[in-house]
Short mmCIF file of C-alpha atoms in Angstrom, two decimals:
data_model
loop_
_atom_site.label_atom_id
_atom_site.label_comp_id
_atom_site.label_asym_id
_atom_site.label_seq_id
_atom_site.Cartn_x
_atom_site.Cartn_y
_atom_site.Cartn_z
CA LYS A 1 2.32 18.71 -4.50
CA ASN A 2 2.46 15.93 -1.89
CA GLN A 3 5.34 13.68 -2.63
CA VAL A 4 7.34 10.88 -0.92
CA GLU A 5 10.85 10.02 -2.21
CA GLN A 6 12.77 7.07 -1.10
CA SER A 7 16.42 6.29 -1.39
CA PRO A 8 18.34 4.29 -2.35
CA GLN A 9 16.17 2.76 -5.16
CA SER A 10 17.84 -0.65 -4.45
CA LEU A 11 20.31 -2.01 -2.05
CA ILE A 12 22.27 -5.23 -1.68
CA ILE A 13 23.78 -6.21 1.66
CA LEU A 14 25.24 -9.31 3.26
CA GLU A 15 23.39 -11.29 5.74
CA GLY A 16 23.92 -10.11 9.23
CA LYS A 17 24.75 -6.55 8.27
CA ASN A 18 22.75 -3.46 9.19
CA CYS A 19 21.19 -1.07 6.70
CA THR A 20 19.26 2.16 6.68
CA LEU A 21 16.59 3.22 4.18
CA GLN A 22 15.63 6.83 3.72
CA CYS A 23 12.37 8.53 3.10
CA ASN A 24 11.93 12.27 2.35
CA TYR A 25 8.46 13.79 2.03
CA THR A 26 6.85 17.07 1.22
CA VAL A 27 3.42 16.18 2.62
CA SER A 28 2.47 18.93 5.04
CA PRO A 29 0.74 18.84 7.38
CA PHE A 30 0.67 15.17 7.85
CA SER A 31 -0.87 12.96 10.50
CA ASN A 32 1.32 9.85 10.34
CA LEU A 33 4.08 8.05 8.51
CA ARG A 34 4.16 4.32 7.89
CA TRP A 35 6.68 1.79 6.68
CA TYR A 36 5.51 -1.27 4.87
CA LYS A 37 7.38 -4.43 3.75
CA GLN A 38 6.31 -5.93 0.47
CA ASP A 39 7.59 -9.31 -0.63
CA THR A 40 7.57 -9.78 -4.37
CA GLY A 41 4.04 -10.48 -5.60
CA ARG A 42 2.54 -10.22 -2.07
CA GLY A 43 0.56 -7.65 -0.22
CA PRO A 44 2.38 -4.97 1.78
CA VAL A 45 2.71 -5.71 5.49
CA SER A 46 2.76 -2.93 8.02
CA LEU A 47 6.05 -2.53 10.01
CA THR A 48 5.55 0.74 11.84
CA ILE A 49 3.27 3.71 12.10
CA MET A 50 4.30 6.97 13.73
CA THR A 51 2.35 10.10 14.33
CA PHE A 52 4.00 13.46 13.70
CA SER A 53 4.85 13.80 17.39
CA GLU A 54 6.80 10.51 17.59
CA ASN A 55 10.47 10.27 16.89
CA THR A 56 11.12 6.56 16.90
CA LYS A 57 9.18 3.27 16.70
CA SER A 58 10.57 -0.24 16.80
CA ASN A 59 9.20 -3.56 15.57
CA GLY A 60 11.75 -6.32 16.29
CA ARG A 61 14.85 -5.75 14.22
CA TYR A 62 13.13 -2.81 12.42
CA THR A 63 13.46 0.72 13.84
CA ALA A 64 11.85 3.75 12.20
CA THR A 65 12.82 7.27 13.03
CA LEU A 66 11.05 10.50 12.12
CA ASP A 67 12.17 14.10 12.02
CA ALA A 68 9.17 16.18 11.29
CA ASP A 69 11.24 19.38 11.04
CA THR A 70 13.36 18.22 8.16
CA LYS A 71 10.60 15.97 6.79
CA GLN A 72 12.73 12.90 6.86
CA SER A 73 12.23 9.37 8.01
CA SER A 74 14.52 6.36 8.05
CA LEU A 75 14.08 2.65 8.53
CA HIS A 76 16.95 0.90 10.15
CA ILE A 77 17.26 -2.90 9.83
CA THR A 78 19.53 -4.65 12.23
CA ALA A 79 21.30 -7.99 11.78
CA SER A 80 19.65 -8.54 8.38
CA GLN A 81 18.31 -11.87 7.39
CA LEU A 82 17.65 -13.40 3.98
CA SER A 83 13.96 -13.04 4.65
CA ASP A 84 14.36 -9.25 4.85
CA SER A 85 14.73 -9.24 1.04
CA ALA A 86 11.74 -7.25 -0.09
CA SER A 87 10.56 -3.77 -1.14
CA TYR A 88 10.20 -1.28 1.75
CA ILE A 89 7.63 1.36 1.18
CA CYS A 90 7.29 4.64 3.02
CA VAL A 91 3.71 6.00 3.18
CA VAL A 92 2.60 9.42 4.43
CA THR A 93 -0.93 10.29 5.50
CA PRO A 94 -1.87 13.95 4.85
CA ALA A 95 -3.76 15.66 7.64
CA GLU A 96 -6.31 17.20 5.34
CA TYR A 97 -9.90 16.12 5.04
CA GLY A 98 -10.38 13.28 2.60
CA ASN A 99 -6.74 12.45 3.03
CA LYS A 100 -5.29 9.83 0.85
CA LEU A 101 -2.11 7.95 1.46
CA VAL A 102 0.90 9.16 -0.44
CA PHE A 103 3.13 6.21 -1.30
CA GLY A 104 6.85 6.22 -2.04
CA ALA A 105 8.16 4.07 -4.87
CA GLY A 106 9.92 1.84 -2.41
CA THR A 107 13.45 0.67 -1.80
CA ILE A 108 14.19 -2.85 -2.98
CA LEU A 109 16.43 -4.65 -0.53
CA ARG A 110 18.31 -7.79 -1.32
CA VAL A 111 20.10 -9.69 1.44
CA LYS A 112 22.57 -12.25 0.25
CA SER A 113 24.49 -14.92 2.08
CA ASP B 1 -2.46 -13.47 7.26
CA SER B 2 -3.84 -9.88 7.25
CA GLY B 3 -7.43 -10.97 7.36
CA VAL B 4 -8.21 -9.32 3.99
CA THR B 5 -9.27 -11.85 1.44
CA GLN B 6 -9.12 -11.25 -2.30
CA THR B 7 -10.31 -13.39 -5.12
CA PRO B 8 -9.37 -14.49 -7.60
CA LYS B 9 -5.61 -14.74 -6.99
CA HIS B 10 -4.78 -14.93 -10.63
CA LEU B 11 -6.74 -14.01 -13.71
CA ILE B 12 -5.89 -14.00 -17.42
CA THR B 13 -8.34 -12.43 -19.84
CA ALA B 14 -8.36 -10.93 -23.35
CA THR B 15 -8.46 -7.29 -24.29
CA GLY B 16 -11.90 -5.77 -24.40
CA GLN B 17 -13.24 -8.13 -21.72
CA ARG B 18 -14.65 -7.29 -18.33
CA VAL B 19 -13.59 -8.73 -14.98
CA THR B 20 -14.64 -8.37 -11.42
CA LEU B 21 -12.27 -8.59 -8.44
CA ARG B 22 -13.63 -9.29 -5.10
CA CYS B 23 -12.49 -8.26 -1.58
CA SER B 24 -13.62 -9.23 1.90
CA PRO B 25 -12.22 -6.80 4.53
CA ARG B 26 -10.98 -7.73 7.97
CA SER B 27 -13.80 -8.47 10.35
CA GLY B 28 -15.06 -5.21 11.74
CA ASP B 29 -13.30 -2.97 9.22
CA LEU B 30 -15.67 -0.47 7.54
CA SER B 31 -13.23 1.06 5.02
CA VAL B 32 -12.06 -0.68 1.86
CA TYR B 33 -9.39 0.70 -0.40
CA TRP B 34 -8.42 -0.44 -3.88
CA TYR B 35 -4.91 -0.01 -5.27
CA GLN B 36 -3.24 -0.86 -8.53
CA GLN B 37 0.46 -1.84 -8.73
CA SER B 38 1.87 -2.26 -12.26
CA LEU B 39 5.14 -3.96 -12.88
CA ASP B 40 7.98 -2.20 -11.15
CA GLN B 41 5.77 0.63 -10.08
CA GLY B 42 4.49 1.90 -6.74
CA LEU B 43 1.00 1.47 -5.43
CA GLN B 44 -1.53 3.73 -7.05
CA PHE B 45 -4.65 4.59 -5.13
CA LEU B 46 -7.89 3.94 -7.03
CA ILE B 47 -10.84 4.35 -4.65
CA GLN B 48 -12.01 4.03 -1.11
CA TYR B 49 -15.37 3.06 0.34
CA TYR B 50 -16.54 3.49 3.86
CA ASN B 51 -19.56 1.68 5.15
CA GLY B 52 -21.01 1.35 1.66
CA GLU B 53 -20.41 4.92 0.52
CA GLU B 54 -17.70 6.18 -1.74
CA ARG B 55 -15.26 8.08 0.43
CA ALA B 56 -12.32 9.02 -1.71
CA LYS B 57 -11.28 8.72 -5.32
CA GLY B 58 -7.91 8.53 -6.84
CA ASN B 59 -6.62 7.89 -10.29
CA ILE B 60 -9.39 5.46 -11.24
CA LEU B 61 -10.27 5.20 -14.99
CA GLU B 62 -13.81 5.66 -16.11
CA ARG B 63 -13.62 2.02 -17.36
CA PHE B 64 -13.19 0.93 -13.78
CA SER B 65 -15.89 1.05 -11.12
CA ALA B 66 -16.27 -0.23 -7.59
CA GLN B 67 -18.88 -0.73 -4.91
CA GLN B 68 -19.14 -1.86 -1.33
CA PHE B 69 -22.02 -4.00 -0.38
CA PRO B 70 -24.09 -4.06 2.90
CA ASP B 71 -21.98 -6.98 4.15
CA LEU B 72 -18.97 -4.67 3.62
CA HIS B 73 -17.32 -6.86 0.92
CA SER B 74 -16.27 -4.87 -2.14
CA GLU B 75 -15.93 -5.51 -5.82
CA LEU B 76 -13.74 -3.69 -8.35
CA ASN B 77 -15.10 -3.95 -11.85
CA LEU B 78 -12.65 -3.48 -14.80
CA SER B 79 -14.15 -3.19 -18.27
CA SER B 80 -12.95 -2.83 -21.87
CA LEU B 81 -9.67 -4.14 -20.63
CA GLU B 82 -6.44 -3.00 -22.31
CA LEU B 83 -2.99 -4.52 -22.17
CA GLY B 84 -1.85 -1.74 -19.87
CA ASP B 85 -4.37 -2.81 -17.23
CA SER B 86 -2.30 -5.83 -16.48
CA ALA B 87 -1.27 -5.34 -12.84
CA LEU B 88 -1.55 -6.52 -9.34
CA TYR B 89 -4.75 -5.13 -7.77
CA PHE B 90 -4.72 -4.82 -4.00
CA CYS B 91 -7.61 -4.37 -1.62
CA ALA B 92 -6.95 -3.03 1.86
CA SER B 93 -9.08 -2.34 4.89
CA SER B 94 -9.13 -0.34 8.02
CA PRO B 95 -11.66 0.21 10.80
CA SER B 96 -12.14 3.95 10.38
CA ARG B 97 -13.42 6.43 7.87
CA GLY B 98 -9.98 7.80 7.04
CA PRO B 99 -6.51 6.29 7.10
CA SER B 100 -5.23 8.48 9.88
CA GLY B 101 -3.98 6.69 12.97
CA ASN B 102 -4.94 3.16 11.93
CA THR B 103 -3.00 0.44 10.41
CA ILE B 104 -4.33 -0.44 6.95
CA TYR B 105 -4.14 -4.10 6.19
CA PHE B 106 -3.57 -5.32 2.62
CA GLY B 107 -4.78 -8.44 1.02
CA GLU B 108 -2.50 -10.64 -1.11
CA GLY B 109 -3.65 -9.10 -4.36
CA SER B 110 -5.31 -10.24 -7.54
CA TRP B 111 -2.88 -10.69 -10.52
CA LEU B 112 -4.65 -9.60 -13.63
CA THR B 113 -2.98 -10.41 -17.01
CA VAL B 114 -4.63 -8.97 -20.10
CA VAL B 115 -3.55 -10.67 -23.33
#
């Protein structure tokens, strides 16, 4: 069964600190892996999208990594800001025909001053 | 602003009623996706349309239906509403038939509260 699991479920860090969010998936084969940021009550916003052949992708202070062999991805946030407080969702696209996105449950990040 | 427009933003209705949620995709996007997000839960895929045709179906209840019109806007119809249908309903769009390789842009969602 295609699954995406994220850890930790929630995280609190101090402003200015770095953090890393984890995503493990069983989707195989897959065509790409995405990270989205979702503010409370708002629509998810795309941060990165990586194909199975890419290892890393950056978007400002956000850097995603992908290890297709171990089926793991991480999202590293550098120099966190209060505005980074949100849910971060890992999404995997299966390579099969009629593919449907497989969503993780998300990691809730709270950045405090 | 993602370019995906959803209306209404908020809706409160009684059990047993029927509502229609509307979505206008980004200009040029042919695919429209509908998702449901209940409180403290992840996004659940409901249905996808591509250029007017149903493309993929997820965990959509029989009480729910959707369509995509020639101008590419889409509507999600929810009928015989139950308390458990209270959720945030997202529409998303992308230019291609499938989600592979393309960013999928989400709207701001329609908050549905069933009382």
